[in-house]
Structures are given as C-alpha cells and as structure tokens.
Amino acid sequence: MDHFDYRDGELFAEDIPLSRIAKEVGTPFYCYSTATLERHYQVFADAVAPLGGDVCYAVKANSNIAVIATLARLGAGADVVSGGELRRVLAAGVSADKIVFSGVGKTPEELAKALEAGVKQINVESEPEFLSLSDVAVAHGLEARVAVRVNPDVDAGTHEKITTGKSENKFGIDLALARDVYARAAELPGIKLIGVALHIGSQLTDLEPYRIAYSRAVDFVHLLRSDGHNIRHLDLGGGLGITYDQENAPSPEAYGKMVSEVIGDLDISVTFEPGRMISGNAGVLVTKIIFVKDGVGRQFCIIDGAMNDLIRPTLYDAYHAIIPVKEPDAGVEKMEMDIVGPICESGDYFAKNRAMPPVKDGDLLAVRTVGAYAAVMGSMYNSRALAPEILVNGAQYSVVRRRVEIDDMLKFEILPEWMDTER
Ligand SMILES: *Cc1c(COP(=O)(O)O)cnc(C)c1O
C-alpha cells in the first residue's frame, strides 16, 4: 500500500498534487511519501517485534538523510555499507548502537570511523578483513563487536545481479570454512565475536530460500556455541521483495512467522536489514514528455527522465509501472509504446512495448516504485542534472535534495595550468 492516488482526476502524493510540485520544482524529480515510509517500517517492525531485535534500515536503498531521519524517529537503526553511509546515518540522527556496518571491502579508514562512532556491530566478510579490523581496533584502543557474514550457499531465486548467498558470489564466508574462521578470530586482539550474519539477496518473492538459509544459520549458531563461542546475535539481512508488477511478494507477517518458526528457542537477539521493502513503494519519479515520436511500427515516448535517474530497467530488466499524472478517462484505448530517455544509449529506456493511454508532448508521467535503488544509483551521465528529491508529509512538501546542476559539477573540474590560455 502507498499514498500515491488519483483524486479528482489528478495524481496526488498524500495531500499534494504532483503537478503542483512539477510546476514549482521542475521535472524530473523524485517524490517520497512520509506516510508510506512510516507505514512500511511499522508493518515490518510489528511483524518481527516478537523476535525482539533491531530493525536496521539498509540505507543503500535510499540514503537521503530526510528519509533516514523519518525512519530513525520511529526507532529504526541502520545498515550501512560504506564510510559515506555511516556519515549519513549519524547526520540523520541514528544512534550508533543501532548501526550495523556491512560490506565486502571495508578500508582501514572506514573501520576506524565505525569503531570511533561505537557502532553496534561490524559484519566481517573475510579473514583478511579480520586481521585488518584487529589492527585498527588495537591501534585505537577499542574493541570491535563482530558478526561473521556467512554464505549459506542458497539460491535466492532472484535476478543474478542481486543474488548474494551462493558460494560463487563474493559475499560472506562459506559455512564450511566459517567454523575455523571463528576459532582463529577468537584469538585476535581487539575482536569480540558476538554473532552470525547473513544476507542472501534482494527482491526475494519466495520465503523458501530464506527458510533454508536461516535454518543453516541456526544450526551453525548451535555449532559455534558448542565450540565455546558466546553467540548472542543473529543478523538475518534484508531482501524481502515488493510488488513492481504482478509479483506476489510475501507479507512481512508471513516472513516474521517463518523466522519465528526457524529460530524456535535459540534464545538470541535477531537483527533485520530491510531496504527495498521499506522505501521502494514510497517513491515515484515524475517526468515530462518532451516528444512523442513515430517510428517504424512503433511509437517512442521521449521523456526528460533517463537511465541516469533510474537505471533499474536496463541494469536488472526491471519493470516499473508508469502512469499519467492526469488520470486517463476510463475505458480509453491503450497503445503500445517505448518510453525512453534522451541519453545516447539504446539502454536508456524505462519501458518497452508498454500499453499506455494516449499521451502527448508536455504531459507528466509518474514512474512508480522508485523509492529504492533509484536516486542512490543516479549519475550525471551526459552532463544531466541530478534530479531533486522531494519529501511529502500530508499537505506539506520539502525539497530534501536540491537539483544538482551542471554548474555545480563544473566547480569540481579544473583545467590544468598548461592549458591556461590567459598567459
Ligand atoms: C542490500 C542489502 C540489504 C537490503 O536489501 P533489500 O533487498 O533492499 O532489503 C540488507 N543487508 C545487506 C548486507 C545488503 O547488502
């Protein structure tokens, strides 16, 4: 459920017509709904409440500080995967004891920042990382609370670029090797082993891969405890799928119930890292049609949004619903078209052969379900501006990231001295 609905023939974000924001801010822009973010967080948090752990929002899905702060106010923690994200969540007011630091390639500088901030937990993904973290901790006179991210070798059944729990993926330590890794890590100075972590992929629409992976993790916790490790934390990652098109995504309730069954009486604090499930449906991208162009046997709808604003269709073959901001008349005949951006790449499209109601130059379109993995993956390719991000809250809205223009970018670029034509 979200809060983007037609009212009196116009698409609204909560109580604000999107056409008004378009007029005041220009297009394209991302628009997020506070009520939707809050609702998704709350539904998830309620579903896993019986398990008693933290819900650490995976900020890589949407790391705008206003989005993070909206969730932090409800009690959300954060899962970060870089020093930059750590900086963001601290700036947004997430308390350090609710921050999990994940990722396969953390630098010593990033590890030091995390230790200095006093994060809840660092999820280590390799033995070299253990050695590096131990050095950093000792050098700073601090102790790192660590979970090892294990790789349970489960096929999440999702797109190959977002499956992470197969042994051929770069993530985590194979379960077969992990026991020895814990034994060696327990000897390292500055390291306190507190948990086990896993994250098997994103946009999972089936609970079965989770059940298999989580069961393996539970067995592994028993094994570690029998080896004498005091394992009190289990981090189950994120990945719960959402509905972009016709997917039958599992409900948070069903997910929570499955987790409770698998955990049983393990007596452990469980952490979750949902990203897409919280923010995905809480955003739209509003874009204007520049031209409608007739091709051979097809029509192209050329818009002012492009793959630099939303790369998911071309990167993951992702489907995004696209609807006119002005509500089409009921029963109007649809026609198929390609909805494409102005960038000089054939991969620059939002939809192919999409049945759309009649549209014309100047019309506004809303691309749905872009609250996750859209703005965060944005670039300035073709020297296009970074689209602004808008947060709506009831009848108010705020620009929470202004448009980053080419003039902003040119400030960072420098002609070398030898090209100075003045002298
Ligand atoms: C990406 C990621 C998540 C969130 O995944 P979603 O599919 O957005 O829920 C959680 N944990 C880790 C370690 C991740 O890399």
CSV table of C-alpha atoms and ligand atoms in Angstrom, one decimal, residues 58 60 79 102 149 199 202-203 238-239 273-276 373, ligand 1:
chain,number,residue,atom,x,y,z
A,58,ALA,CA,19.5,-0.8,4.8
A,60,LYS,CA,21.8,1.9,0.4
A,79,ASP,CA,22.7,-1.0,8.0
A,102,SER,CA,28.3,-4.5,6.3
A,149,ARG,CA,28.7,-12.8,7.5
A,199,HIS,CA,22.0,-11.7,3.6
A,202,SER,CA,17.3,-8.8,-2.8
A,203,GLN,CA,13.8,-8.8,-4.2
A,238,GLY,CA,17.2,-7.9,4.2
A,239,GLY,CA,15.9,-8.8,0.8
A,273,GLU,CA,18.1,-5.2,7.5
A,274,PRO,CA,15.2,-4.4,5.2
A,275,GLY,CA,15.8,-1.8,2.5
A,276,ARG,CA,13.6,-2.1,-0.6
A,373,TYR,CA,17.7,1.8,-5.8
B,1,LIG,C1,21.4,-4.5,0.1
B,1,LIG,C2,21.5,-5.1,1.5
B,1,LIG,C3,20.3,-5.2,2.3
B,1,LIG,C4,19.0,-4.7,1.9
B,1,LIG,O1,18.4,-5.4,0.8
B,1,LIG,P1,16.9,-5.1,0.4
B,1,LIG,O2,16.7,-6.0,-0.7
B,1,LIG,O3,16.9,-3.7,-0.1
B,1,LIG,O4,16.1,-5.3,1.5
B,1,LIG,C5,20.5,-5.7,3.6
B,1,LIG,N1,21.7,-6.1,4.0
B,1,LIG,C6,22.8,-6.1,3.2
B,1,LIG,C7,24.1,-6.6,3.8
B,1,LIG,C8,22.7,-5.6,2.0
B,1,LIG,O5,23.8,-5.6,1.2
